[in-house]
Coordinates of N, CA and C in Angstrom, one line a residue:
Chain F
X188 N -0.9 3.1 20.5 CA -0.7 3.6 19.1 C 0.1 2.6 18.3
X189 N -0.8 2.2 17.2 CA 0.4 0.8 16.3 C 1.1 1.3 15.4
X190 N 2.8 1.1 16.1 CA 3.4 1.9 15.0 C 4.2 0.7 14.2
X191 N 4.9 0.7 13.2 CA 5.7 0.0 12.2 C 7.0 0.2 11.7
X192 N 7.7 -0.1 11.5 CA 9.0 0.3 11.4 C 10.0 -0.8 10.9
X193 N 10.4 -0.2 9.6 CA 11.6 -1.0 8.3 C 12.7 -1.4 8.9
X194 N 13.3 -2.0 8.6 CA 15.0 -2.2 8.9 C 15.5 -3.1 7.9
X195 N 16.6 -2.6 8.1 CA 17.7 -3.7 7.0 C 18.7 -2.7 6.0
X196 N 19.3 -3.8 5.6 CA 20.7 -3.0 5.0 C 20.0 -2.4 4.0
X197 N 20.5 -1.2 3.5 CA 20.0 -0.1 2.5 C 20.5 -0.4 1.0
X198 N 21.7 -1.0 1.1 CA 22.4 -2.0 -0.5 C 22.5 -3.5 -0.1
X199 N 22.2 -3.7 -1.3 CA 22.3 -5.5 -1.6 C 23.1 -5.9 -3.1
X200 N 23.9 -6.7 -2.9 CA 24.6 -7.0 -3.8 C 23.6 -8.0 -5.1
X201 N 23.5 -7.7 -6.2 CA 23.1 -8.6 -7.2 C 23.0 -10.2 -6.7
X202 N 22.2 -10.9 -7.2 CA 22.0 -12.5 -6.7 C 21.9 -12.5 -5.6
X203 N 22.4 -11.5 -4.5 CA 22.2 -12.3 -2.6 C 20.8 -12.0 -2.5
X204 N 20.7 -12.2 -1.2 CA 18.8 -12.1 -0.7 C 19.3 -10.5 0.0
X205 N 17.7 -10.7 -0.2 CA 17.2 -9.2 0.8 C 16.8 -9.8 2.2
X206 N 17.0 -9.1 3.1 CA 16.4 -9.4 4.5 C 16.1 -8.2 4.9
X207 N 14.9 -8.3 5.5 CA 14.1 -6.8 6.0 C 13.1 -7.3 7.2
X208 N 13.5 -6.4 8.3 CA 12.7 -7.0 9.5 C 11.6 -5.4 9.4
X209 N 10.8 -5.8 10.6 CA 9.2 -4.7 10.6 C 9.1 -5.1 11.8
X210 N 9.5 -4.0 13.3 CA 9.0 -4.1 14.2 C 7.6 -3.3 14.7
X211 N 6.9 -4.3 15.3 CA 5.5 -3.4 15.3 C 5.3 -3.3 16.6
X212 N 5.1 -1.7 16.8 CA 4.7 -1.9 18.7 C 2.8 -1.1 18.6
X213 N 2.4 -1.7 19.5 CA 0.8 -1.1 20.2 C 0.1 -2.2 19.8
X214 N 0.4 -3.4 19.1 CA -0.1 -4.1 18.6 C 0.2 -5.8 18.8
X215 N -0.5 -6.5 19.4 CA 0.6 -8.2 18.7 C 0.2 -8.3 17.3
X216 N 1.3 -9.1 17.0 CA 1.6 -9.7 15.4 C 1.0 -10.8 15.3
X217 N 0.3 -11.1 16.2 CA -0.4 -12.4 16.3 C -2.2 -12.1 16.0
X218 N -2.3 -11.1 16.2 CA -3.8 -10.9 16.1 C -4.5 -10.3 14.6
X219 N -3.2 -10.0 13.6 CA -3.6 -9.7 12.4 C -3.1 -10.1 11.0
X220 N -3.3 -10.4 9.9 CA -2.9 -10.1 9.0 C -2.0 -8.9 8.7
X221 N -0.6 -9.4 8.3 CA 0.7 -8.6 7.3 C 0.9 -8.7 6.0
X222 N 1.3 -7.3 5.5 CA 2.1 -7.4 4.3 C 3.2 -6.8 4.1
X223 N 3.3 -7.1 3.1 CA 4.8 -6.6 2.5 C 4.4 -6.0 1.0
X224 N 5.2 -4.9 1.1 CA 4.5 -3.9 -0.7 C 5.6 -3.0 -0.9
X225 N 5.9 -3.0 -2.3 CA 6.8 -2.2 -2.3 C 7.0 -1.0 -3.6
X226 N 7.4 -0.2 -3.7 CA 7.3 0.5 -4.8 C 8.7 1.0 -5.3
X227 N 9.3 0.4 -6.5 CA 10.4 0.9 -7.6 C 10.3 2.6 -7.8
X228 N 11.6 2.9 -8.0 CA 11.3 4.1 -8.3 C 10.6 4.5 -9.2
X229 N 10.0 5.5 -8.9 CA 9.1 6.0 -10.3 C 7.6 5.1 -10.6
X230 N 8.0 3.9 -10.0 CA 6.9 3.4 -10.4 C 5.6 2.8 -9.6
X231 N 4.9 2.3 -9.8 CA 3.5 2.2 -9.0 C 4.0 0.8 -7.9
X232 N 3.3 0.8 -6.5 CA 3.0 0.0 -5.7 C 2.7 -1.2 -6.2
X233 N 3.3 -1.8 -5.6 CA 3.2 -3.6 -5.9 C 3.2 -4.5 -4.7
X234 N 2.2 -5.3 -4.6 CA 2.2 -6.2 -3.4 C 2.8 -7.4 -3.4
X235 N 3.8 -7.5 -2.2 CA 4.2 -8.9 -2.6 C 3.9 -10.0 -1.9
X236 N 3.0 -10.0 -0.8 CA 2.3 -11.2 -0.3 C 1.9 -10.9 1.3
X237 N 1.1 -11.8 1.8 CA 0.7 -11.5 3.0 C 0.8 -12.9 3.6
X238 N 0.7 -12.9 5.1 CA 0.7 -13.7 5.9 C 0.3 -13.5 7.3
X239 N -0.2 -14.0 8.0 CA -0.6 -14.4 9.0 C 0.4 -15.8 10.4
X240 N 0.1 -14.6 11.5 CA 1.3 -15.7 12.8 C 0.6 -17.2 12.5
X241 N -0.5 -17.6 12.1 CA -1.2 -18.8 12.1 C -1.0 -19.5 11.0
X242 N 0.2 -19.0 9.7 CA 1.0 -19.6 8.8 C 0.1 -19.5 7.5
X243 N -0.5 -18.9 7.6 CA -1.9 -18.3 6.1 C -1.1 -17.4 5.8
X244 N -0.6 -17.7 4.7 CA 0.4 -17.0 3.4 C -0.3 -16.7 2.0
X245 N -0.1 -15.6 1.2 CA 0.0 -15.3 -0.2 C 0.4 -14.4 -0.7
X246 N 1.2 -15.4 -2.4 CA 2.1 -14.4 -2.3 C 1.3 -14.2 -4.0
X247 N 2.2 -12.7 -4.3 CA 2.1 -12.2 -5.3 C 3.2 -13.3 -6.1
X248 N 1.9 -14.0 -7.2 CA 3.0 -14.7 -8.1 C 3.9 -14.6 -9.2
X249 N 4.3 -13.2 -9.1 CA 5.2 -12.9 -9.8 C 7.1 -12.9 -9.0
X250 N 6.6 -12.7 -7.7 CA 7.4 -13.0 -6.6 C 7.7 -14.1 -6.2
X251 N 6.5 -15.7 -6.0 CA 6.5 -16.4 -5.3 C 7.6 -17.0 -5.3
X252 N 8.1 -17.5 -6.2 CA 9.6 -18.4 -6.4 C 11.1 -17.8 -5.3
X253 N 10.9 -16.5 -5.1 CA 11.9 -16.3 -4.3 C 11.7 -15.4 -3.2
X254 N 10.2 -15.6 -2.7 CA 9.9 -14.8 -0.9 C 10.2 -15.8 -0.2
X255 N 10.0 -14.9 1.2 CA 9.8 -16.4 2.1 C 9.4 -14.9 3.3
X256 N 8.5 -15.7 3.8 CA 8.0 -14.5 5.0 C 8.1 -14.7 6.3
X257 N 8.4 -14.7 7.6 CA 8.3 -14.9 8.9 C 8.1 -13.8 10.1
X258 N 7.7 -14.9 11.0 CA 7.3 -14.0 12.2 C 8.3 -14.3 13.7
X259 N 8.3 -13.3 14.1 CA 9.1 -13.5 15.2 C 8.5 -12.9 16.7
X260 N 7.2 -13.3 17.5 CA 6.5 -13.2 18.1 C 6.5 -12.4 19.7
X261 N 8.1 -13.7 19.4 CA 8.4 -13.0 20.8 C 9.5 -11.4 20.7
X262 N 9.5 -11.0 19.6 CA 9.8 -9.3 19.9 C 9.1 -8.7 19.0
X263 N 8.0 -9.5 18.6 CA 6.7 -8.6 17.9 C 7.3 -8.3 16.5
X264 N 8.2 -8.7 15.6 CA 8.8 -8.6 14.2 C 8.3 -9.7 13.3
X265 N 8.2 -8.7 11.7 CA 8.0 -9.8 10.8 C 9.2 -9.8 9.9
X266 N 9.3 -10.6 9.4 CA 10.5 -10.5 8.6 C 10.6 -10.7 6.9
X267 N 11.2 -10.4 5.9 CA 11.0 -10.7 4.1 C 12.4 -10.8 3.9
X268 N 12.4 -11.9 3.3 CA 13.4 -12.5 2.3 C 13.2 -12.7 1.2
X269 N 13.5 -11.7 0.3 CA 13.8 -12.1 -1.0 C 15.2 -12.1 -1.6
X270 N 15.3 -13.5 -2.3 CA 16.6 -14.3 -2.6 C 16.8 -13.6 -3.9
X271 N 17.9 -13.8 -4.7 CA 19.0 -13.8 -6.5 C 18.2 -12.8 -6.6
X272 N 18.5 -11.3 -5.6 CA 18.0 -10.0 -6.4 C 18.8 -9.4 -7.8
X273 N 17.9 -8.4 -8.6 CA 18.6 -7.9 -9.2 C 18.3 -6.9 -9.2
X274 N 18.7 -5.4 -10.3 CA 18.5 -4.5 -10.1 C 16.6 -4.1 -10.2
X275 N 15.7 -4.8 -10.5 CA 14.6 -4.6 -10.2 C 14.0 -4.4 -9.0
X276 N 14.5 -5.1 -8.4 CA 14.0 -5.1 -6.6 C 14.3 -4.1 -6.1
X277 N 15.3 -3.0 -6.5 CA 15.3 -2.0 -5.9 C 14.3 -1.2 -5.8
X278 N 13.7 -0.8 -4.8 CA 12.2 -0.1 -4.1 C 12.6 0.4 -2.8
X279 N 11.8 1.2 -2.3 CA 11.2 1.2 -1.1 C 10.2 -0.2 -0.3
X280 N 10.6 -0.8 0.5 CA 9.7 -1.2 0.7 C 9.1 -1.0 2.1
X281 N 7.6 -1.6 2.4 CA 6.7 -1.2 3.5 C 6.3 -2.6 3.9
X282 N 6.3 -2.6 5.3 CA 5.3 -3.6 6.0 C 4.1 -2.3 6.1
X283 N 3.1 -3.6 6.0 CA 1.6 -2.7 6.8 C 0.7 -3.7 7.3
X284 N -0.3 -3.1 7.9 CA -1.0 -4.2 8.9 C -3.0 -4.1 7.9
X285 N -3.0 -5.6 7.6 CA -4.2 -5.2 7.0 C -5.4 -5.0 8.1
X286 N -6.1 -4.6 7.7 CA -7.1 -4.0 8.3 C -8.0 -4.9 8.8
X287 N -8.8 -4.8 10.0 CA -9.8 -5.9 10.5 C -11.1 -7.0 9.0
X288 N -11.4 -5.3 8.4 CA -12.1 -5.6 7.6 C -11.7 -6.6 6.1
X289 N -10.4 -7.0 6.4 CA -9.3 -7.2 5.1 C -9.4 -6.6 3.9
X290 N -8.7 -7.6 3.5 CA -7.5 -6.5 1.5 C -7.1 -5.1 1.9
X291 N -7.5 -4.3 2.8 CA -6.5 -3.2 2.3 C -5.8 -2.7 3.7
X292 N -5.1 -2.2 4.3 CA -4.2 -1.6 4.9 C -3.8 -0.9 6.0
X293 N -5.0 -0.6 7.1 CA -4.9 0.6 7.6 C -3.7 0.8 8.8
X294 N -2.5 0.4 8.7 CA -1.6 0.8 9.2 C 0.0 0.5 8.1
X295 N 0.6 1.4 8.3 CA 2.1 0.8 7.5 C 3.1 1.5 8.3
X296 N 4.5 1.1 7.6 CA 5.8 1.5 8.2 C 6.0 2.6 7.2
X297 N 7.0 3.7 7.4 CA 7.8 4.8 6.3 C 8.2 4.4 5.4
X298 N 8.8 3.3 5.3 CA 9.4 2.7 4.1 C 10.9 2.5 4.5
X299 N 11.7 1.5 3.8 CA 13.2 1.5 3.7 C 13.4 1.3 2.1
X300 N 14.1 2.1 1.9 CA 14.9 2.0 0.4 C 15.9 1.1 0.5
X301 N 15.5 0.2 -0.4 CA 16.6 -1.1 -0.4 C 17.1 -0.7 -2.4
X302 N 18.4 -0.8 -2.6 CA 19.0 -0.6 -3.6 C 19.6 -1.9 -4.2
X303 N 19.6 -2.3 -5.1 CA 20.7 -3.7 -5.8 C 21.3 -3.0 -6.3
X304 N 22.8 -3.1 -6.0 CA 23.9 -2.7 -7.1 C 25.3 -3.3 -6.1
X305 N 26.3 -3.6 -7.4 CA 27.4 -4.2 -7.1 C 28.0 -3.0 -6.6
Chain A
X29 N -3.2 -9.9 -13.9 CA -3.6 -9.2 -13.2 C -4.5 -8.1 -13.4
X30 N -5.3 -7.3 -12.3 CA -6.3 -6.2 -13.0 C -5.6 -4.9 -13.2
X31 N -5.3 -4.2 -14.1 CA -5.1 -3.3 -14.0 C -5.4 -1.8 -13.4
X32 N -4.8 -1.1 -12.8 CA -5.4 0.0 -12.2 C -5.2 1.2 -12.8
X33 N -5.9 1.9 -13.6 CA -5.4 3.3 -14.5 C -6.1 4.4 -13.6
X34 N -5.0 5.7 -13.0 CA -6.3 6.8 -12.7 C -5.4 8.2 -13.3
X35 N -6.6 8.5 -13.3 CA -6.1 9.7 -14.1 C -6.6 10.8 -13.1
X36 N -6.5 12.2 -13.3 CA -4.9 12.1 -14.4 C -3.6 12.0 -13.5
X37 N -2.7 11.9 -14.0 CA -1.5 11.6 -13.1 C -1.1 12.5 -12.3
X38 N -1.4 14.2 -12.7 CA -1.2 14.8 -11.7 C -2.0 16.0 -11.9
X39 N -1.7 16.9 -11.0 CA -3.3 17.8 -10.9 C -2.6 19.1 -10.4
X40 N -2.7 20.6 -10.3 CA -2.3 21.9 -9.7 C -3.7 22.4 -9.1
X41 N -4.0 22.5 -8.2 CA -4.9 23.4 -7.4 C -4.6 23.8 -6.3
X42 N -5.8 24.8 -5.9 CA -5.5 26.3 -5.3 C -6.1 25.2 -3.8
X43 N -6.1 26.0 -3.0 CA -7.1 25.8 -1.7 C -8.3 25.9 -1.6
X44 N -9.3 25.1 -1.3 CA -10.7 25.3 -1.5 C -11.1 25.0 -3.0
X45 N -10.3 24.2 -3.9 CA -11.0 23.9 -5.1 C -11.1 22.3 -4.8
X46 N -12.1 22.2 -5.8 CA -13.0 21.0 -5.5 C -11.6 20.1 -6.3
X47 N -11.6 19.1 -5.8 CA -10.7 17.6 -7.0 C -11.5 16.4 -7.4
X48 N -11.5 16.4 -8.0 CA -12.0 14.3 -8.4 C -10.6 13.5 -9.3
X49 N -10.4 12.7 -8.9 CA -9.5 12.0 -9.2 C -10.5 10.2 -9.3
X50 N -10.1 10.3 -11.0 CA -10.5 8.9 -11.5 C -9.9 7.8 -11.0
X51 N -10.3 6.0 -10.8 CA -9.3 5.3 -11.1 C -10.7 4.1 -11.9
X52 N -9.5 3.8 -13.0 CA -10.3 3.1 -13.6 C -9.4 1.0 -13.9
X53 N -10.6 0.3 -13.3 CA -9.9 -1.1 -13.3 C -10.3 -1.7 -14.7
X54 N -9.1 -2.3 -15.1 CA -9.1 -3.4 -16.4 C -10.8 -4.2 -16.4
X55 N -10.7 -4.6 -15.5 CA -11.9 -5.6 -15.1 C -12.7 -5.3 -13.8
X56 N -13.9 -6.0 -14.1 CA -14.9 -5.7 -13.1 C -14.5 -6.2 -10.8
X57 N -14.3 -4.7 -10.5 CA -13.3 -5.3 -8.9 C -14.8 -5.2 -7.8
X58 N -15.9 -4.7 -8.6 CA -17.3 -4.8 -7.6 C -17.1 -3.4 -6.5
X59 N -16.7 -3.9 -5.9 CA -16.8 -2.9 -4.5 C -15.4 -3.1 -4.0
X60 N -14.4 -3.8 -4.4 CA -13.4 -4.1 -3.4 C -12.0 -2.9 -3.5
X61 N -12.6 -1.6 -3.5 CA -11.8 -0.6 -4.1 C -11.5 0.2 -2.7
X62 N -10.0 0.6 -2.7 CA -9.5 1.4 -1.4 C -8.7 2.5 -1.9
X63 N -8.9 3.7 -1.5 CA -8.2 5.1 -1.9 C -7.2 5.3 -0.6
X64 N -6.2 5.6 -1.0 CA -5.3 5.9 0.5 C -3.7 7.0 -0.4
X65 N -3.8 8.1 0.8 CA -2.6 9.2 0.5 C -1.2 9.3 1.2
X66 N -0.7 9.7 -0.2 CA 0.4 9.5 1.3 C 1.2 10.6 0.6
X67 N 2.2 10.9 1.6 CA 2.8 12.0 1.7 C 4.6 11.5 2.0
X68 N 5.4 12.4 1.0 CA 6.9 11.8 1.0 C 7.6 11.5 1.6
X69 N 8.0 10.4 2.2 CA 8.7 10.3 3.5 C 8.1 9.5 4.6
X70 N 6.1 10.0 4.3 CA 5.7 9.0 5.5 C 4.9 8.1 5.1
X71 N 4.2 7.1 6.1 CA 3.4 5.7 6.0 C 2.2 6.4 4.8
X72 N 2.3 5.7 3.6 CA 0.8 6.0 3.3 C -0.4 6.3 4.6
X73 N -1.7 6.4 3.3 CA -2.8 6.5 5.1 C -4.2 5.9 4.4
X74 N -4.9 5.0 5.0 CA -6.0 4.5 4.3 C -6.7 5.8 4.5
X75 N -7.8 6.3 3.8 CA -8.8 7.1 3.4 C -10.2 6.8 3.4
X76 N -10.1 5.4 2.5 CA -11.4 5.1 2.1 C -11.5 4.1 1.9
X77 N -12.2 2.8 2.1 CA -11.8 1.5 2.0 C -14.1 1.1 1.2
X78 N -13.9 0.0 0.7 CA -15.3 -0.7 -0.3 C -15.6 0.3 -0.6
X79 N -14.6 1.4 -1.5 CA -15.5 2.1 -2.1 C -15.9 3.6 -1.8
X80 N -16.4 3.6 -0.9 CA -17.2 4.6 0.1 C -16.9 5.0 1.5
X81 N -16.6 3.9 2.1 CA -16.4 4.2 3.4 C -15.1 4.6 4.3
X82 N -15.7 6.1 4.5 CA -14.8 7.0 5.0 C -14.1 6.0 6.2
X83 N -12.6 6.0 6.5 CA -12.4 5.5 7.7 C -12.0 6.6 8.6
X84 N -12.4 6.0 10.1 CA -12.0 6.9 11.3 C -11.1 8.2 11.0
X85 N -11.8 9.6 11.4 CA -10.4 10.5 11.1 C -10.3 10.9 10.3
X86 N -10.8 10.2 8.6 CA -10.5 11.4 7.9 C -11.6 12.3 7.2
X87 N -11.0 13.3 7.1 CA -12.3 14.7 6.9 C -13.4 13.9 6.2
X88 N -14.3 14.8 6.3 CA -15.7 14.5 5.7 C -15.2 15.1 4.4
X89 N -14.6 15.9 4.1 CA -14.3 16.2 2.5 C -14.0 15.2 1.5
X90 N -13.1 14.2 2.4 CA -13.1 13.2 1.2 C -14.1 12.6 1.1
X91 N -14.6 11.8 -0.1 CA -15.0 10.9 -0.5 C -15.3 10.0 -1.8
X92 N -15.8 9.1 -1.7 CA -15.4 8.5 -2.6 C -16.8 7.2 -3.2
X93 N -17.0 7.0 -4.8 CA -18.1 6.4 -5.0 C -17.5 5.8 -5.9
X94 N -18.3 4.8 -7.0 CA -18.7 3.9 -8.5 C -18.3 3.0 -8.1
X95 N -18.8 1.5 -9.4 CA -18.9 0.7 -8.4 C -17.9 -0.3 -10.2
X96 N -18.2 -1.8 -10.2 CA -17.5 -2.0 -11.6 C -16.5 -1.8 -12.0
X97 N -16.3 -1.1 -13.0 CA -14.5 -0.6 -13.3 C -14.3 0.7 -12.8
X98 N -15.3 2.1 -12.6 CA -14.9 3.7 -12.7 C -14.9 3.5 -11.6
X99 N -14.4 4.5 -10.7 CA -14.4 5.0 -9.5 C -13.6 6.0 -9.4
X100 N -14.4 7.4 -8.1 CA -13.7 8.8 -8.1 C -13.5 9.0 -6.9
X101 N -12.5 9.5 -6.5 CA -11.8 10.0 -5.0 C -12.2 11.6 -5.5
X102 N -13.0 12.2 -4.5 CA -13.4 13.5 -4.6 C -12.9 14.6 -3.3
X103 N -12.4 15.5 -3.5 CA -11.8 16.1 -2.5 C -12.3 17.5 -2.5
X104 N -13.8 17.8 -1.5 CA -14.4 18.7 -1.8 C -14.2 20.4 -1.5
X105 N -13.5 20.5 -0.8 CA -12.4 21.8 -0.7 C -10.9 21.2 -0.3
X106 N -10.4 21.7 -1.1 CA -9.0 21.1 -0.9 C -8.1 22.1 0.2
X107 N -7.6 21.6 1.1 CA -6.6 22.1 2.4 C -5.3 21.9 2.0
X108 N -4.9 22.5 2.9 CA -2.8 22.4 2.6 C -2.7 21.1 3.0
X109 N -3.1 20.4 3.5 CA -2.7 19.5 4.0 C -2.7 18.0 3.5
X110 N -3.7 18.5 2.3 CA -4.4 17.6 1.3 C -3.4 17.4 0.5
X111 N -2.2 18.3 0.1 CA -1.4 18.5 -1.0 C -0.1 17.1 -0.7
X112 N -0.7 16.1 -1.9 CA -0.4 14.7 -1.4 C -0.2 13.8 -2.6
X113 N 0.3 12.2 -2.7 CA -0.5 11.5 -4.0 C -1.1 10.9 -3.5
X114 N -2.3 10.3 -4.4 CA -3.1 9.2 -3.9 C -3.0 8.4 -4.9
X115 N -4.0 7.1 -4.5 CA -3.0 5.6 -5.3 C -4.7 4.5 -4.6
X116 N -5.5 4.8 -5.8 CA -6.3 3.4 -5.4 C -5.5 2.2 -5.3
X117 N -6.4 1.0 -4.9 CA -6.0 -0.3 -4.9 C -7.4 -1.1 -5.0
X118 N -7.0 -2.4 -5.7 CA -8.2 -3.3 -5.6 C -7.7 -4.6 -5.2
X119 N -8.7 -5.4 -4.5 CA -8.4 -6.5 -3.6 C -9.5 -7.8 -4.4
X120 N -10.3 -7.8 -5.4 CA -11.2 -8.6 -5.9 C -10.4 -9.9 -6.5
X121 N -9.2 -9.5 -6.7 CA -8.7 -11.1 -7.4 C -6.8 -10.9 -7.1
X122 N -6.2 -11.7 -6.4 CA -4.7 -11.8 -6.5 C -3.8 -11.9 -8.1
X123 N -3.2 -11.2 -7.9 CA -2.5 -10.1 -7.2 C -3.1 -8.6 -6.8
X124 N -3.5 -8.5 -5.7 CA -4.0 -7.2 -5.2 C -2.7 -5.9 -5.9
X125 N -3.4 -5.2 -6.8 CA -3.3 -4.0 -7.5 C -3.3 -2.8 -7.5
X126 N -2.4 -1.9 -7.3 CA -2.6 -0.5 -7.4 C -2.4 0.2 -8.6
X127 N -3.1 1.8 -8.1 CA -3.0 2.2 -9.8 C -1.9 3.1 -9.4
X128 N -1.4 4.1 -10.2 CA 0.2 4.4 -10.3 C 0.3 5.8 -9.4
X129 N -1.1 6.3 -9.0 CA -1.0 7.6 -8.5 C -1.3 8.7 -8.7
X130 N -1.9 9.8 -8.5 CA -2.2 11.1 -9.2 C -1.5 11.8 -7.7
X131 N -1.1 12.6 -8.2 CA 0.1 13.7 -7.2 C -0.9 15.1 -7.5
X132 N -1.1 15.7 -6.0 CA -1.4 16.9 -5.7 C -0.9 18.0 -5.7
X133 N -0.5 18.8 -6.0 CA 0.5 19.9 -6.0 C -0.5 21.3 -5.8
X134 N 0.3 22.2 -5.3 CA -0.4 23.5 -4.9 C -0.4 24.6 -6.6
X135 N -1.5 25.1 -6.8 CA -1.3 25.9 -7.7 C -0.5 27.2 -7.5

């Protein structure tokens, strides 16, 4: 069963980075395409980029300037960094695992609510 | 980017009534359209992926057609279980796009 799962600090101070790990078990991290997507309160889903263990990255370029995505193989984790947050980036956000057939989704995590505020 | 509009944003129905929920794209996304629900708290869930095709698991009630900009997620007797939002997406051009949602609620 492939499950997914958020972590990371729940507040972030203005300008630091965000760091958010996604452990995935029933699955390797090596055999699919990830993403990262997140949704503001109130407001609609937004993707912020995808990547692959084999270094095939894209990001949403509204983002690109301050992601950075990684994999960590050997405990099956992916990880997102986004750097100089501000109160926008506050979301929920989701890892999910794209689907064989690609672009869309068919597994994700609950979500972690990440907040910016001093 | 393409925009994703579906209407309407939210909806009241009983059990066993029929739903269609619009989503309509800025620009022409072909076929590359995926309907997926999710419920508060947990993992979204794909539903429906090019359009049409139902994936593994979920009821034959849903379904989903049009091809261009319109497209309808149709929910042909609605269950308790149905009571959800759902949130197309399109994948035809980066930045891959969702529309904002239509929320389910019980009449």
């Amino acid at each position: 069963q492939v499950q997914l799962q958020e972590s990371g600090p729940g507040l972030v101070k203005p300008s630091e980075t965000l760091s958010l790990t996604c452990t995935v078990s029933g699955v390797s991290i090596s055999n699919y395409y990830w993403s990262w997507i997140r949704q503001p309160p109130g407001k609609r889903l937004e993707w912020i980029g995808y990547f692959s263990y084999s270094g095939s990255t894209k990001y949403n370029p509204s983002l690109k300037s301050r992601v950075t995505f990684s994999v960590d193989t050997s405990n099956n984790q992916l990880s997102l960094n986004l750097t100089s947050v501000t109160a926008a980036d506050t979301a929920v956000y989701y890892c999910a695992r794209e689907s064989r057939g690609g672009y869309n989704w068919d597994y994700w995590g609950q979500g972690t609510l990440v907040t910016v505020s001093s | 980017d393409i925009q994703m509009t579906q209407s309407p944003s939210s909806l009241s129905a009983s059990v066993g009534d029929r739903v269609t929920i619009t989503c309509r794209a800025s620009q022409d996304v072909s076929t590359w359209l995926a309907w997926y629900q999710h419920k508060p708290g947990k993992a979204p869930k794909l539903l429906i992926s090019d359009v049409s095709t139902l994936q593994t698991g979920v009821p034959s009630r849903f379904s989903g057609r049009g091809s261009g900009t319109d497209f309808t997620l149709t929910i042909s007797s609605l269950q308790p279980e149905d009571f959800a939002t759902y949130f197309c997406q399109q994948a035809v051009s980066f930045p891959w796009t969702f529309g904002q949602g239509t929320k389910v609620e019980i009449k």
